[in-house]
């Protein structure tokens, strides 16, 4: 299994440009999420999805769009890049916990990250 | 609102000294809590989870529901423990969600 993969690893954009960060997982996980990691701010949740066709906003969703057409893929789109979006982006996936079943297999598996610089 | 708080951004200790990384949470239900670690230039990975009550790499963490804490402890720090540590909470409240704290950078000095 490749686990969680992300492309590209590095990207430099100019203000106003758009791009898509790719994320894929081969573990058949229902839950997928995007975080940004900034110094002193830790990991902040951008968007998440609990299954194909279902997405929701996290803590810092503005300026980002997501879609989940398949279980495997969860791309993050920057519509019009701004310098404030300079960050390291991590994608993660996990199973979801089903209430009442006692299942606790909800370790999050992370991708290697994408370092984005917006000039 | 659900929240995970890690009050220390940076913690420096000498090799062989005890380590305690603090984590407090606010959650109205029954929480599931985790510690994740990120070594330099590596991706985040699970260190331990409260439900397992295990010790990984000498680290332990006990869930204290009265104090709403899940502090990470190690009796004798090693230089290879230097990393970024994140406390996290998973919740099921109509939908499934994961919340991370802001992280604590641990530096173990020789």
mmCIF file of C-alpha atoms in Angstrom:
data_model
loop_
_atom_site.group_PDB
_atom_site.id
_atom_site.type_symbol
_atom_site.label_atom_id
_atom_site.label_comp_id
_atom_site.label_asym_id
_atom_site.label_seq_id
_atom_site.Cartn_x
_atom_site.Cartn_y
_atom_site.Cartn_z
ATOM 1 C CA UNK A 1 0.000 0.000 0.000
ATOM 2 C CA UNK A 2 1.232 3.482 -0.833
ATOM 3 C CA UNK A 3 -0.789 4.963 2.045
ATOM 4 C CA UNK A 4 -1.522 8.662 1.600
ATOM 5 C CA UNK A 5 0.173 10.393 -1.288
ATOM 6 C CA UNK A 6 0.317 14.078 -2.092
ATOM 7 C CA UNK A 7 1.448 15.982 -5.148
ATOM 8 C CA UNK A 8 3.261 18.223 -5.719
ATOM 9 C CA UNK A 9 5.850 18.299 -2.934
ATOM 10 C CA UNK A 10 6.757 21.916 -3.595
ATOM 11 C CA UNK A 11 4.963 24.690 -5.428
ATOM 12 C CA UNK A 12 5.532 28.384 -5.967
ATOM 13 C CA UNK A 13 2.606 30.495 -7.118
ATOM 14 C CA UNK A 14 2.068 34.132 -7.890
ATOM 15 C CA UNK A 15 -0.730 36.019 -6.200
ATOM 16 C CA UNK A 16 -3.992 35.391 -8.000
ATOM 17 C CA UNK A 17 -3.028 32.107 -9.584
ATOM 18 C CA UNK A 18 -5.085 28.987 -8.981
ATOM 19 C CA UNK A 19 -3.956 25.446 -8.466
ATOM 20 C CA UNK A 20 -5.017 22.075 -7.124
ATOM 21 C CA UNK A 21 -3.189 20.076 -4.498
ATOM 22 C CA UNK A 22 -3.729 16.384 -5.038
ATOM 23 C CA UNK A 23 -4.299 13.817 -2.310
ATOM 24 C CA UNK A 24 -4.976 10.112 -2.706
ATOM 25 C CA UNK A 25 -5.212 7.147 -0.358
ATOM 26 C CA UNK A 26 -5.440 3.429 -1.067
ATOM 27 C CA UNK A 27 -6.682 2.249 2.327
ATOM 28 C CA UNK A 28 -10.400 2.628 1.580
ATOM 29 C CA UNK A 29 -10.725 5.202 4.357
ATOM 30 C CA UNK A 30 -13.975 7.085 4.637
ATOM 31 C CA UNK A 31 -12.541 10.156 6.339
ATOM 32 C CA UNK A 32 -10.149 12.497 4.559
ATOM 33 C CA UNK A 33 -9.010 15.930 5.573
ATOM 34 C CA UNK A 34 -6.753 18.813 4.694
ATOM 35 C CA UNK A 35 -4.670 20.760 7.201
ATOM 36 C CA UNK A 36 -2.297 23.636 6.954
ATOM 37 C CA UNK A 37 0.690 23.834 9.252
ATOM 38 C CA UNK A 38 2.065 27.229 10.179
ATOM 39 C CA UNK A 39 4.699 28.118 12.788
ATOM 40 C CA UNK A 40 3.081 28.722 16.150
ATOM 41 C CA UNK A 41 -0.365 27.807 14.817
ATOM 42 C CA UNK A 42 -0.052 24.047 14.715
ATOM 43 C CA UNK A 43 -2.335 22.075 12.447
ATOM 44 C CA UNK A 44 -5.483 23.815 11.364
ATOM 45 C CA UNK A 45 -8.276 21.951 9.651
ATOM 46 C CA UNK A 46 -9.272 23.408 6.281
ATOM 47 C CA UNK A 47 -11.871 20.983 4.938
ATOM 48 C CA UNK A 48 -12.824 17.414 5.616
ATOM 49 C CA UNK A 49 -14.939 14.653 4.158
ATOM 50 C CA UNK A 50 -16.618 11.643 5.741
ATOM 51 C CA UNK A 51 -17.253 9.906 2.436
ATOM 52 C CA UNK A 52 -17.639 10.327 -1.295
ATOM 53 C CA UNK A 53 -19.938 13.226 -2.071
ATOM 54 C CA UNK A 54 -19.790 14.610 1.474
ATOM 55 C CA UNK A 55 -17.561 17.511 2.453
ATOM 56 C CA UNK A 56 -17.601 20.086 5.218
ATOM 57 C CA UNK A 57 -15.657 23.104 6.332
ATOM 58 C CA UNK A 58 -13.054 23.066 9.006
ATOM 59 C CA UNK A 59 -11.517 25.906 10.958
ATOM 60 C CA UNK A 60 -9.962 27.863 8.083
ATOM 61 C CA UNK A 61 -11.889 27.127 4.861
ATOM 62 C CA UNK A 62 -11.814 30.545 3.182
ATOM 63 C CA UNK A 63 -9.986 30.580 -0.130
ATOM 64 C CA UNK A 64 -10.095 26.806 -0.530
ATOM 65 C CA UNK A 65 -12.492 24.421 -2.230
ATOM 66 C CA UNK A 66 -12.719 20.657 -2.056
ATOM 67 C CA UNK A 67 -14.687 17.872 -3.641
ATOM 68 C CA UNK A 68 -14.852 14.144 -3.012
ATOM 69 C CA UNK A 69 -16.034 12.276 -6.076
ATOM 70 C CA UNK A 70 -14.319 9.014 -5.121
ATOM 71 C CA UNK A 71 -13.276 7.389 -1.861
ATOM 72 C CA UNK A 72 -9.633 7.547 -2.912
ATOM 73 C CA UNK A 73 -9.163 11.174 -3.928
ATOM 74 C CA UNK A 74 -9.624 14.450 -2.095
ATOM 75 C CA UNK A 75 -8.153 17.398 -4.033
ATOM 76 C CA UNK A 76 -7.772 20.856 -2.513
ATOM 77 C CA UNK A 77 -8.242 23.814 -4.813
ATOM 78 C CA UNK A 78 -6.862 27.276 -4.251
ATOM 79 C CA UNK A 79 -9.075 29.583 -6.251
ATOM 80 C CA UNK A 80 -6.965 32.747 -6.197
ATOM 81 C CA UNK A 81 -3.744 32.312 -4.263
ATOM 82 C CA UNK A 82 -2.743 34.889 -1.667
ATOM 83 C CA UNK A 83 0.515 35.282 0.281
ATOM 84 C CA UNK A 84 -1.403 34.353 3.452
ATOM 85 C CA UNK A 85 -1.806 30.880 1.984
ATOM 86 C CA UNK A 86 1.920 30.263 2.086
ATOM 87 C CA UNK A 87 2.117 27.178 4.271
ATOM 88 C CA UNK A 88 2.734 23.463 4.426
ATOM 89 C CA UNK A 89 -0.360 21.474 3.547
ATOM 90 C CA UNK A 90 -1.052 18.009 4.839
ATOM 91 C CA UNK A 91 -3.671 15.571 3.731
ATOM 92 C CA UNK A 92 -4.788 12.809 6.088
ATOM 93 C CA UNK A 93 -7.177 9.898 6.079
ATOM 94 C CA UNK A 94 -8.715 7.520 8.569
ATOM 95 C CA UNK A 95 -11.608 5.204 9.112
ATOM 96 C CA UNK A 96 -14.602 6.721 10.825
ATOM 97 C CA UNK A 97 -15.795 5.483 14.145
ATOM 98 C CA UNK A 98 -19.249 3.992 14.038
ATOM 99 C CA UNK A 99 -21.118 4.816 17.257
ATOM 100 C CA UNK A 100 -22.057 1.829 19.309
ATOM 101 C CA UNK A 101 -19.724 -0.617 17.643
ATOM 102 C CA UNK A 102 -16.681 0.006 19.804
ATOM 103 C CA UNK A 103 -14.539 0.453 16.743
ATOM 104 C CA UNK A 104 -11.583 2.693 17.418
ATOM 105 C CA UNK A 105 -9.586 2.332 14.241
ATOM 106 C CA UNK A 106 -9.429 6.050 13.700
ATOM 107 C CA UNK A 107 -5.717 6.692 13.616
ATOM 108 C CA UNK A 108 -5.065 9.412 11.059
ATOM 109 C CA UNK A 109 -2.561 8.615 8.341
ATOM 110 C CA UNK A 110 -0.784 11.612 6.915
ATOM 111 C CA UNK A 111 0.699 12.382 3.569
ATOM 112 C CA UNK A 112 4.216 13.799 3.198
ATOM 113 C CA UNK A 113 2.997 17.361 2.782
ATOM 114 C CA UNK A 114 3.094 20.055 0.109
ATOM 115 C CA UNK A 115 5.144 23.164 0.733
ATOM 116 C CA UNK A 116 3.409 26.075 -0.972
ATOM 117 C CA UNK A 117 4.833 29.541 -1.404
ATOM 118 C CA UNK A 118 2.707 32.365 -2.751
ATOM 119 C CA UNK A 119 4.622 35.413 -3.920
ATOM 120 C CA UNK B 1 -16.816 24.378 21.446
ATOM 121 C CA UNK B 2 -14.469 21.448 21.288
ATOM 122 C CA UNK B 3 -10.888 22.489 21.759
ATOM 123 C CA UNK B 4 -7.451 21.017 22.360
ATOM 124 C CA UNK B 5 -4.944 23.215 24.160
ATOM 125 C CA UNK B 6 -1.196 22.715 24.323
ATOM 126 C CA UNK B 7 0.078 25.607 26.432
ATOM 127 C CA UNK B 8 3.773 25.211 25.633
ATOM 128 C CA UNK B 9 5.085 26.024 22.166
ATOM 129 C CA UNK B 10 8.604 24.963 23.075
ATOM 130 C CA UNK B 11 9.919 22.699 25.773
ATOM 131 C CA UNK B 12 13.652 22.215 26.281
ATOM 132 C CA UNK B 13 15.019 19.539 28.601
ATOM 133 C CA UNK B 14 18.368 17.892 29.116
ATOM 134 C CA UNK B 15 18.994 14.310 28.117
ATOM 135 C CA UNK B 16 17.977 11.982 30.921
ATOM 136 C CA UNK B 17 15.558 14.465 32.470
ATOM 137 C CA UNK B 18 11.833 13.752 32.777
ATOM 138 C CA UNK B 19 9.504 15.165 30.149
ATOM 139 C CA UNK B 20 5.882 16.203 30.412
ATOM 140 C CA UNK B 21 4.049 17.696 27.460
ATOM 141 C CA UNK B 22 0.764 19.170 28.515
ATOM 142 C CA UNK B 23 -2.559 18.741 26.753
ATOM 143 C CA UNK B 24 -5.966 19.910 27.922
ATOM 144 C CA UNK B 25 -9.202 19.451 26.084
ATOM 145 C CA UNK B 26 -12.769 20.628 26.188
ATOM 146 C CA UNK B 27 -15.371 18.218 24.916
ATOM 147 C CA UNK B 28 -18.836 17.440 26.179
ATOM 148 C CA UNK B 29 -18.918 13.790 25.161
ATOM 149 C CA UNK B 30 -16.562 10.871 25.702
ATOM 150 C CA UNK B 31 -13.319 11.891 24.034
ATOM 151 C CA UNK B 32 -10.871 9.807 22.131
ATOM 152 C CA UNK B 33 -7.442 11.346 22.532
ATOM 153 C CA UNK B 34 -4.195 10.823 20.700
ATOM 154 C CA UNK B 35 -0.625 12.017 20.587
ATOM 155 C CA UNK B 36 1.045 12.450 17.216
ATOM 156 C CA UNK B 37 4.715 13.123 16.591
ATOM 157 C CA UNK B 38 6.497 14.740 13.684
ATOM 158 C CA UNK B 39 10.222 14.199 13.453
ATOM 159 C CA UNK B 40 12.298 16.532 11.345
ATOM 160 C CA UNK B 41 11.458 16.270 7.639
ATOM 161 C CA UNK B 42 9.010 13.430 8.232
ATOM 162 C CA UNK B 43 5.260 13.163 8.106
ATOM 163 C CA UNK B 44 3.113 13.127 11.211
ATOM 164 C CA UNK B 45 2.577 9.733 12.732
ATOM 165 C CA UNK B 46 0.595 8.355 15.604
ATOM 166 C CA UNK B 47 2.541 7.995 18.844
ATOM 167 C CA UNK B 48 -0.142 6.651 21.125
ATOM 168 C CA UNK B 49 -3.865 6.721 21.842
ATOM 169 C CA UNK B 50 -5.586 6.773 25.196
ATOM 170 C CA UNK B 51 -7.817 3.797 24.471
ATOM 171 C CA UNK B 52 -4.817 1.501 24.140
ATOM 172 C CA UNK B 53 -3.204 2.501 27.430
ATOM 173 C CA UNK B 54 0.149 1.583 25.941
ATOM 174 C CA UNK B 55 3.702 2.827 26.236
ATOM 175 C CA UNK B 56 5.451 3.727 23.003
ATOM 176 C CA UNK B 57 9.136 4.656 22.922
ATOM 177 C CA UNK B 58 8.930 5.095 26.690
ATOM 178 C CA UNK B 59 6.095 7.622 26.451
ATOM 179 C CA UNK B 60 2.833 7.244 28.326
ATOM 180 C CA UNK B 61 -0.278 9.376 28.578
ATOM 181 C CA UNK B 62 -3.165 9.043 30.976
ATOM 182 C CA UNK B 63 -6.581 10.468 30.352
ATOM 183 C CA UNK B 64 -7.752 12.476 33.353
ATOM 184 C CA UNK B 65 -11.412 13.230 32.789
ATOM 185 C CA UNK B 66 -11.690 15.260 35.968
ATOM 186 C CA UNK B 67 -8.954 17.636 34.885
ATOM 187 C CA UNK B 68 -9.742 17.155 31.159
ATOM 188 C CA UNK B 69 -6.094 16.486 30.514
ATOM 189 C CA UNK B 70 -4.036 14.011 28.514
ATOM 190 C CA UNK B 71 -0.445 14.877 29.319
ATOM 191 C CA UNK B 72 2.396 13.009 27.612
ATOM 192 C CA UNK B 73 5.182 11.822 29.887
ATOM 193 C CA UNK B 74 8.545 10.138 29.649
ATOM 194 C CA UNK B 75 10.786 9.541 32.643
ATOM 195 C CA UNK B 76 14.117 9.918 30.833
ATOM 196 C CA UNK B 77 14.340 12.015 27.683
ATOM 197 C CA UNK B 78 16.573 10.971 24.795
ATOM 198 C CA UNK B 79 18.010 13.181 22.074
ATOM 199 C CA UNK B 80 16.021 11.266 19.451
ATOM 200 C CA UNK B 81 12.818 12.407 21.172
ATOM 201 C CA UNK B 82 13.367 15.893 19.783
ATOM 202 C CA UNK B 83 10.357 16.515 17.561
ATOM 203 C CA UNK B 84 7.033 18.307 17.256
ATOM 204 C CA UNK B 85 4.266 16.746 19.318
ATOM 205 C CA UNK B 86 0.566 17.233 18.694
ATOM 206 C CA UNK B 87 -2.306 16.299 20.936
ATOM 207 C CA UNK B 88 -5.511 15.449 19.077
ATOM 208 C CA UNK B 89 -9.130 14.630 19.830
ATOM 209 C CA UNK B 90 -11.575 12.740 17.680
ATOM 210 C CA UNK B 91 -15.265 13.267 18.086
ATOM 211 C CA UNK B 92 -18.543 11.960 16.807
ATOM 212 C CA UNK B 93 -21.238 14.568 17.088
ATOM 213 C CA UNK B 94 -23.490 14.087 14.102
ATOM 214 C CA UNK B 95 -20.392 13.806 11.983
ATOM 215 C CA UNK B 96 -16.871 12.612 12.525
ATOM 216 C CA UNK B 97 -14.134 15.147 13.118
ATOM 217 C CA UNK B 98 -10.552 15.367 14.261
ATOM 218 C CA UNK B 99 -9.158 18.347 16.181
ATOM 219 C CA UNK B 100 -5.478 19.031 16.770
ATOM 220 C CA UNK B 101 -3.757 21.246 19.286
ATOM 221 C CA UNK B 102 -1.173 23.829 18.273
ATOM 222 C CA UNK B 103 1.715 21.532 19.026
ATOM 223 C CA UNK B 104 4.738 21.580 21.324
ATOM 224 C CA UNK B 105 8.272 21.435 20.028
ATOM 225 C CA UNK B 106 10.429 19.297 22.287
ATOM 226 C CA UNK B 107 14.162 19.853 22.257
ATOM 227 C CA UNK B 108 16.313 17.419 24.157
ATOM 228 C CA UNK B 109 19.713 18.886 24.880
ATOM 229 C CA UNK B 110 22.845 16.809 25.202
#
